[in-house]
Coordinates of C-alpha atoms in Angstrom, one line a residue:
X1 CA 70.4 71.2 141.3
X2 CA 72.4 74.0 140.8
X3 CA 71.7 77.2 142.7
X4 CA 70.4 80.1 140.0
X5 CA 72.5 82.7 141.9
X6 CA 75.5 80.2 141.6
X7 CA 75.1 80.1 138.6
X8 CA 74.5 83.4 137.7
X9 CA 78.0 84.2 139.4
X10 CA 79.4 82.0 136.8
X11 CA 78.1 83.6 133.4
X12 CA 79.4 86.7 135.3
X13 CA 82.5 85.3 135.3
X14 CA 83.1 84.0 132.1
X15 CA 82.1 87.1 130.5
X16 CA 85.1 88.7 132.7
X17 CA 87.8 86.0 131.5
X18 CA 90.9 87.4 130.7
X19 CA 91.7 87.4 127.7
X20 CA 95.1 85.8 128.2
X21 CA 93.7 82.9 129.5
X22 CA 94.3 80.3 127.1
X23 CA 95.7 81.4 124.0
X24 CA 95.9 84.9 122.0
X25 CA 96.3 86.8 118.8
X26 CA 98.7 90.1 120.0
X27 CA 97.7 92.8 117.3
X28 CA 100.2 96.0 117.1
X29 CA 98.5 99.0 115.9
X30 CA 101.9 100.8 115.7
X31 CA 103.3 98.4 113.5
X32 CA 100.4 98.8 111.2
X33 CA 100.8 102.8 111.3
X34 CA 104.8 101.8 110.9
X35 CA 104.1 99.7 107.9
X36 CA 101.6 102.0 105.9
X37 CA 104.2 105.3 105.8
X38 CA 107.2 102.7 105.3
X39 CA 105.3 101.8 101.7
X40 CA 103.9 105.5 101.1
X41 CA 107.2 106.5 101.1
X42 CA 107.7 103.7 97.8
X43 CA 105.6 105.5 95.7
X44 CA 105.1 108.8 93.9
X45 CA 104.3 111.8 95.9
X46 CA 101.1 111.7 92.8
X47 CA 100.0 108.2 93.9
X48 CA 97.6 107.5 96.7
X49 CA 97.8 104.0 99.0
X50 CA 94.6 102.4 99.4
X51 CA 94.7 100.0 102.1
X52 CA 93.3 96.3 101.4
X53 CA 91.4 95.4 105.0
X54 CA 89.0 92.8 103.6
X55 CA 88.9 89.3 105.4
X56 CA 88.7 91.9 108.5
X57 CA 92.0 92.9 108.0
X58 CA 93.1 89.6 107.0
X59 CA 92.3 88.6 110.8
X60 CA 94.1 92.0 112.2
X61 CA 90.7 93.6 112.9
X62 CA 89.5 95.8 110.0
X63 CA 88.4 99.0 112.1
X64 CA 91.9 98.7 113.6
X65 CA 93.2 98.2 110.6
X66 CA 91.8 100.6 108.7
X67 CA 92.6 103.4 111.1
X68 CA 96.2 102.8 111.6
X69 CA 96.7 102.6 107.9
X70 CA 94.7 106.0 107.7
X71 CA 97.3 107.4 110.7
X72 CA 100.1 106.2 108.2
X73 CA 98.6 108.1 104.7
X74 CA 96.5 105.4 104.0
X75 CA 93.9 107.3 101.7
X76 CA 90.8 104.8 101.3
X77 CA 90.2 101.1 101.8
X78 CA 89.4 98.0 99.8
X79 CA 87.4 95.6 101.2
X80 CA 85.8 92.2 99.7
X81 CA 81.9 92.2 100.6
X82 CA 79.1 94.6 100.9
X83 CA 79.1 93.5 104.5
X84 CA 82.9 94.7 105.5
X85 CA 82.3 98.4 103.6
X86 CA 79.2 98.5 105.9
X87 CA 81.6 97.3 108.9
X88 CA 83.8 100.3 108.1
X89 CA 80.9 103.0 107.5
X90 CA 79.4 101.8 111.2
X91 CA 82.5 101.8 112.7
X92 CA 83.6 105.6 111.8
X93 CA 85.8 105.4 108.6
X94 CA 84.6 108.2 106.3
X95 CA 86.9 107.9 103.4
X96 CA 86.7 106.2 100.2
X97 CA 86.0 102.2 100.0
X98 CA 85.9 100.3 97.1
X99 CA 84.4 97.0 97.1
X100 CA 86.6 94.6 95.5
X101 CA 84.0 91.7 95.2
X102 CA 81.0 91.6 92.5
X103 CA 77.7 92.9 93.6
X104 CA 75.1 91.5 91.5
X105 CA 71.7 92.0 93.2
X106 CA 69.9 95.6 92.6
X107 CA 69.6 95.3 96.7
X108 CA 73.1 94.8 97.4
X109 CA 73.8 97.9 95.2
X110 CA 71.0 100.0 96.5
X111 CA 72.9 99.3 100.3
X112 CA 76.4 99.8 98.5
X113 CA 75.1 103.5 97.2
X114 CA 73.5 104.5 100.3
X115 CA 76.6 103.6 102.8
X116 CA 78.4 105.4 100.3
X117 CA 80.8 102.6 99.2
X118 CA 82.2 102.2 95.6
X119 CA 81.0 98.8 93.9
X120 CA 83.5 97.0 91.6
X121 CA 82.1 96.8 87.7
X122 CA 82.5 93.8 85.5
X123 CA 80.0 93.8 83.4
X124 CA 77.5 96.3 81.5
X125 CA 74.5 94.6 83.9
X126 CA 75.7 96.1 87.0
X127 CA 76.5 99.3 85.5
X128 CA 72.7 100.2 84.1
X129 CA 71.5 98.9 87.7
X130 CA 73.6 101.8 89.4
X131 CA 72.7 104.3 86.8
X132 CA 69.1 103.8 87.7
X133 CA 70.1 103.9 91.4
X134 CA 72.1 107.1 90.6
X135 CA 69.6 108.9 88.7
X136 CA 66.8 107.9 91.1
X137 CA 68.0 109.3 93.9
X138 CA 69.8 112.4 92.8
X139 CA 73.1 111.3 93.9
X140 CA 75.6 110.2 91.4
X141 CA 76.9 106.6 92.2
X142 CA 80.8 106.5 91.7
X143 CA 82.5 103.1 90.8
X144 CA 85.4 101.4 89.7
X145 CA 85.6 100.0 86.1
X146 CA 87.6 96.3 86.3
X147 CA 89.8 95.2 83.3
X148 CA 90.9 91.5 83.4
X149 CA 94.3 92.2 81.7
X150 CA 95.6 88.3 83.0
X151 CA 93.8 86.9 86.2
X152 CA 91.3 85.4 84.3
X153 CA 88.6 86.5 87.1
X154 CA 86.7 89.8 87.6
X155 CA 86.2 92.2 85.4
X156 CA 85.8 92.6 81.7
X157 CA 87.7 91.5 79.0
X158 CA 90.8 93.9 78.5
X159 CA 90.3 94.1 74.7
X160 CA 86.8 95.4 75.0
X161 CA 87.6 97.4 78.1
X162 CA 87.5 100.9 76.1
X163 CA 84.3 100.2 74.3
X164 CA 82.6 99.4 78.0
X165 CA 84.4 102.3 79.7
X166 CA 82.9 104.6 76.8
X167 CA 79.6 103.5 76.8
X168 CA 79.6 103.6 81.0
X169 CA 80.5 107.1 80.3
X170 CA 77.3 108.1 78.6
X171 CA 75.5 106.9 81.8
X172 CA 74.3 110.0 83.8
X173 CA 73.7 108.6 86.8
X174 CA 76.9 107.0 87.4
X175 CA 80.9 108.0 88.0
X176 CA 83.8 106.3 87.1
X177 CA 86.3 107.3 89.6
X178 CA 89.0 104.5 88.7
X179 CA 89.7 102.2 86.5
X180 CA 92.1 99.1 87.6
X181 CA 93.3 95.8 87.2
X182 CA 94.7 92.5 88.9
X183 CA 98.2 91.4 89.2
X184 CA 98.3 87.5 88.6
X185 CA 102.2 86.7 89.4
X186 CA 103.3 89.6 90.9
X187 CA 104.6 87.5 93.8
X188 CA 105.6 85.0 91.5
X189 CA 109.6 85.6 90.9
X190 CA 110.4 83.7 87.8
X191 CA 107.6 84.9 86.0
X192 CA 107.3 88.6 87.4
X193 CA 109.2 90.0 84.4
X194 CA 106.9 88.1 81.9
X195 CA 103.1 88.0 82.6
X196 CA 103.3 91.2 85.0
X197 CA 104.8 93.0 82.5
X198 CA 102.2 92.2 79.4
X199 CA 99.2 92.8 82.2
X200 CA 100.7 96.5 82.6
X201 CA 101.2 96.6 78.8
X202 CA 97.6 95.4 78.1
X203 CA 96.0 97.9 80.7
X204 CA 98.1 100.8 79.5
X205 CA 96.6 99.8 76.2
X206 CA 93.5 100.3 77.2
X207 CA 94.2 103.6 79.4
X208 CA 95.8 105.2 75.9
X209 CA 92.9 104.6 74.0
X210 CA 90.8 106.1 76.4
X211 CA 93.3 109.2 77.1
X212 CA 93.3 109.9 72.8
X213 CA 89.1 110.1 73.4
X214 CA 89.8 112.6 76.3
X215 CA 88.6 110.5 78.5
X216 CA 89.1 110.8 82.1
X217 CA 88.0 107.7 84.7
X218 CA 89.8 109.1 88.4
X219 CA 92.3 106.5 89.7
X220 CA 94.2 103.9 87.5
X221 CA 95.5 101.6 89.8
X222 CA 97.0 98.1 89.3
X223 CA 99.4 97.1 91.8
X224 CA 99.1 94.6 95.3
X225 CA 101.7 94.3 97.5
X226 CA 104.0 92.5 95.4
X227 CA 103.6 95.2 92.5
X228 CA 103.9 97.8 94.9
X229 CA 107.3 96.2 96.4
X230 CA 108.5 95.1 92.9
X231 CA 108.3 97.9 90.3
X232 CA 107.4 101.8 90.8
X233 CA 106.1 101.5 87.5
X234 CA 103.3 99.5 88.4
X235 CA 102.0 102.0 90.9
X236 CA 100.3 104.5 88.8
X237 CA 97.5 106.9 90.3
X238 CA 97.3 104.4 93.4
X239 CA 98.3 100.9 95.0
X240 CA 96.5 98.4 97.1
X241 CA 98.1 97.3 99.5
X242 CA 97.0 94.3 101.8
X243 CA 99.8 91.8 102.9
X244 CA 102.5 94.6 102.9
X245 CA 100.6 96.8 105.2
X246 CA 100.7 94.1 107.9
X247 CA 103.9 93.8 108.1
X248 CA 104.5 90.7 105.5
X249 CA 105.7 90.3 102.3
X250 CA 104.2 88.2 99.5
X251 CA 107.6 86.6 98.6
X252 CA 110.7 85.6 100.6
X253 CA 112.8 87.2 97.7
X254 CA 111.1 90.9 98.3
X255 CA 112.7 91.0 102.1
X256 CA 115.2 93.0 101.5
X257 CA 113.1 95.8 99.9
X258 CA 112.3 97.2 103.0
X259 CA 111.7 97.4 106.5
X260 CA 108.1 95.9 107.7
X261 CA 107.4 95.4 111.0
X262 CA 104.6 92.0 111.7
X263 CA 101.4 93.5 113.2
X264 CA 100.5 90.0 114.8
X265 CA 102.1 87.6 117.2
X266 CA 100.3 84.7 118.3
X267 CA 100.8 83.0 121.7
X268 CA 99.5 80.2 124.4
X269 CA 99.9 78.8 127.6
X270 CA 101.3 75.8 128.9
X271 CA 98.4 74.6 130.9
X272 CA 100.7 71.0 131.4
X273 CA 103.8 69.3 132.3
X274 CA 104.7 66.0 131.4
X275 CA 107.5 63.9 132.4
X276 CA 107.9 60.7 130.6
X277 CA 110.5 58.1 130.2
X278 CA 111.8 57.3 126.5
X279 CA 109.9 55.0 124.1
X280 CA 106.7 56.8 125.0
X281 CA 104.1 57.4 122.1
X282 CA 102.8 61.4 121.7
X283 CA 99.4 62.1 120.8
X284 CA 97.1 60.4 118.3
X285 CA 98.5 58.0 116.2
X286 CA 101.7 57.9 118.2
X287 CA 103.3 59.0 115.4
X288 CA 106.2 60.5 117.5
X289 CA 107.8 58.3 120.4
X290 CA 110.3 59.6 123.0
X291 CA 113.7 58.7 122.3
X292 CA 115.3 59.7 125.7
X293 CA 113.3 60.7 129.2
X294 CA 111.2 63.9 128.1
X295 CA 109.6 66.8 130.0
X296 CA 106.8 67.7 127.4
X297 CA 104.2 70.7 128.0
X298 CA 100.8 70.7 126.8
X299 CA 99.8 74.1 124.8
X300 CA 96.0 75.0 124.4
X301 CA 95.6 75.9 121.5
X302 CA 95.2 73.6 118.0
X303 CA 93.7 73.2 114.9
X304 CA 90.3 74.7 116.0
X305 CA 92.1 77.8 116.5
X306 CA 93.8 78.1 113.6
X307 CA 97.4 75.9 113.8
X308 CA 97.4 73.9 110.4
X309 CA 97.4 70.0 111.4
X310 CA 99.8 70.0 108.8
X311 CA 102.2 71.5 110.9
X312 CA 102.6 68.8 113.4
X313 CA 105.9 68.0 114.0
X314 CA 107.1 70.3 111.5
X315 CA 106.7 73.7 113.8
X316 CA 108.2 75.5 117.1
X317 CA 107.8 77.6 119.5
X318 CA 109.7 80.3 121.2
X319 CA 110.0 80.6 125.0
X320 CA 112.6 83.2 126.2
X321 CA 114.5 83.5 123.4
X322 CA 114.9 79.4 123.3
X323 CA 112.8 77.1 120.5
X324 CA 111.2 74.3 121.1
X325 CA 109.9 71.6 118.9
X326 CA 106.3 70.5 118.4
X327 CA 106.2 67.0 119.0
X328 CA 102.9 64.3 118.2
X329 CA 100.1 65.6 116.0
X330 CA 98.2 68.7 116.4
X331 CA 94.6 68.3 118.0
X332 CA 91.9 70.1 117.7
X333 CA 92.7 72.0 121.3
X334 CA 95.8 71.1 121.6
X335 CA 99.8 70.8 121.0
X336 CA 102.5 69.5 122.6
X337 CA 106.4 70.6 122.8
X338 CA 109.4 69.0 123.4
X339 CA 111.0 71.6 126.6
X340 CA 113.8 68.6 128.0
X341 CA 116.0 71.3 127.4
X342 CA 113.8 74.2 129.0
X343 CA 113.9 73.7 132.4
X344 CA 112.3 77.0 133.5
X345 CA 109.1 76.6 131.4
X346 CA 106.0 75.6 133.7
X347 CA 102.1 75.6 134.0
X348 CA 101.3 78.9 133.1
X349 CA 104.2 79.9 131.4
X350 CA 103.5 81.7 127.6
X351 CA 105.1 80.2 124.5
X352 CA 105.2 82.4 121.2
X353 CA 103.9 80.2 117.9
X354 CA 104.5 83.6 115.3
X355 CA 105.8 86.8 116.5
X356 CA 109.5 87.2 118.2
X357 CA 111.2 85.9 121.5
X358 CA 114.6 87.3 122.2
X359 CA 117.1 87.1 119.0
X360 CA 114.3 84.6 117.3
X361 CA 111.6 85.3 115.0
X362 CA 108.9 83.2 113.5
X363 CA 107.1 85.0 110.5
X364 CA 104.0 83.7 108.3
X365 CA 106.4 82.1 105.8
X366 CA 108.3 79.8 108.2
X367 CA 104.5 78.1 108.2
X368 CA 103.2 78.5 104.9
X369 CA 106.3 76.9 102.8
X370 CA 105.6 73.8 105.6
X371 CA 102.2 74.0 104.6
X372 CA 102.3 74.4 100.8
X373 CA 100.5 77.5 101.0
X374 CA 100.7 81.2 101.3
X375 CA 101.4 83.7 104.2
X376 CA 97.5 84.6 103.3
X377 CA 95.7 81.7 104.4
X378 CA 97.8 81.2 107.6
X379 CA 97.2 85.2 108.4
X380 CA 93.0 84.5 107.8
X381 CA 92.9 81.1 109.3
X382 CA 92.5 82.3 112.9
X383 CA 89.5 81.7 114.7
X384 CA 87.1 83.9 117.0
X385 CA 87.9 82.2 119.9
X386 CA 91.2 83.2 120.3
X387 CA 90.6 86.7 121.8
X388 CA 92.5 89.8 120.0
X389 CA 94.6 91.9 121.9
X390 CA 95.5 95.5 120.6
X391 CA 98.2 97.4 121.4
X392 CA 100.5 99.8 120.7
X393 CA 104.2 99.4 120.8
X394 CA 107.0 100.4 118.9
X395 CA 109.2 96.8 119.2

């Protein structure tokens, strides 16, 4: 039987595990701050940013986030549930947030109006549910009206978005401070010039008619990170910027648009060394086999964490400014890499999977185009258990 004040010693412990222990997502506060006055300076001294920290900061931490953004002229915040604006409200951040999601239960609203968050409005349902929230408690509710000009998703129909935006406006209770829509193929570079440019055409449409009825609804704002990057005229009143602010950019072709610095850099231990002789089989499957005598180091971290399976054999890792090739299939705790060549990596050493080592980089795209995917889902596919690290630094 274990002895209780043993064991006791142990929780202790654990709870005091560094968090460089195993594996780690490195999160740079500066680069954030960096990133959000490198894209205010894009648009018009008339147009505000607001910064998009849903998917809690798409797995940068949305209270870090959200206040490096506000350091860089970051104005207000999208987020995608009820739950993240709450997040935000707890956490300190006083300006404006818009919930980008649909809200469709009279409690969810009633919470959105009294943590002072904006909800998103598709339909005239919503809309009578806030005035009655409005007008019941004395405080006006503000919103933001949502046109579907192309994304076939939120919002209403673009061609009876004036009717709805003139009827909202007979609603006392309520306050339309913006009006917006979604970019579909912003990041799309064949089809940028096309279908991003009849979206602006049908929301500008829609923004004339309500300008000759002297109508005013606060903020128009259409533009993500790739609208925001690709054309000034997209920007309007405001842009929401999610990606961009984190130092990524939604398309390898909009690179050389400017400067971003990546917030995150992900890195493990070796917690093994390996030596084997050649015609060796590598984890499951065996799907790789040594073709010469190998020195091979166990990483812990895998697929539980956040490294796309997909990936195996397919990625690298930097050590001292020297790559090295992931070898055998990615397991759930685990990877492997080939270091023959990298004599002075040992048990303990740390290995970089995204972030920079030396004169090498590897960014968010170098694993998405691997994966068939987008820099998105690799950014938001990191687990809890890798520990967060903040700092600031100016690299």
């Amino acid at each position: 039987m274990v002895n209780s004040s043993f064991k006791n010693q142990i929780t202790s412990n654990l709870g005091s595990l560094h968090p460089r222990q195993r594996a780690w997502v490195e999160i740079n506060r500066s680069a954030i701050e960096f990133n959000t006055r490198v894209l205010h300076k894009l648009i018009a001294p008339t147009s505000q940013l607001m910064a998009v920290v849903k998917a809690d900061g798409y797995g940068h931490g949305a209270l870090n986030a959200a206040e490096s953004a506000q350091a860089g002229g970051a104005s207000s915040y999208g987020v995608a549930t009820l739950q993240e604006g709450v997040q935000l409200r707890q956490g300190g951040i006083q300006a404006p947030i818009l919930v980008l999601g649909n809200l469709i239960q009279s409690e969810e609203l009633r919470a959105c109006h009294h943590w002072r968050l904006m909800p998103t409005i598709s339909t005239i349902r919503e809309a009578l549910i806030c005035e009655t929230l409005g007008s019941g408690s004395g405080r006006i509710m503000p919103l933001h009206l949502k046109l579907d000009t192309g994304m076939t998703r939120l919002g209403v129909n673009w061609k009876e978005g004036s009717r709805i935006a003139k009827a909202l406006s007979e609603l006392k209770g309520i306050k339309i401070a913006g009006i917006y829509s979604h970019l579909a193929m912003a990041d799309v570079s064949n089809k940028v010039e096309t279908f991003t440019h009849l979206q602006k055409q049908r929301f500008l449409e829609v923004l004339n008619n309500l300008d000759n009825q002297n109508m005013n609804f606060g903020y128009r704002h259409l533009a993500n990170s790739a609208g925001t990057l690709h054309d000034s005229g997209l920007h309007f009143d405001m842009v929401r910027v999610g990606l961009a602010l984190y130092g990524q950019v939604p398309s390898s072709k909009l690179t050389s648009i400017t400067n971003l610095k990546p917030a995150l850099q992900l890195r493990a231990r070796v917690t093994l060394i390996r030596e084997v002789p050649s015609g060796v089989g590598v984890s499951y499957g065996h799907g790789h086999t040594t073709s010469i005598p190998s020195r091979l180091a166990v990483i812990s971290i895998g697929y539980a964490d956040g490294i796309p399976r997909v990936l195996s054999g397919q990625m690298q890792a930097l050590f001292k400014g020297q790559r090295l090739q992931q070898v055998g299939k990615i397991t759930m705790d685990q990877l492997i890499l080939d270091c023959t060549s990298v004599k002075s990596l040992t048990v303990g050493s740390i290995v970089t999977l995204l972030g920079k080592s030396g004169k090498h980089q590897i960014n968010t795209f170098d694993w998405s185009e691997k994966c068939n995917t987008i820099p998105w889902e690799i950014l938001c596919g990191f687990k809890h258990r890798l520990p967060r690290l903040v700092l600031n630094t100016n690299d």
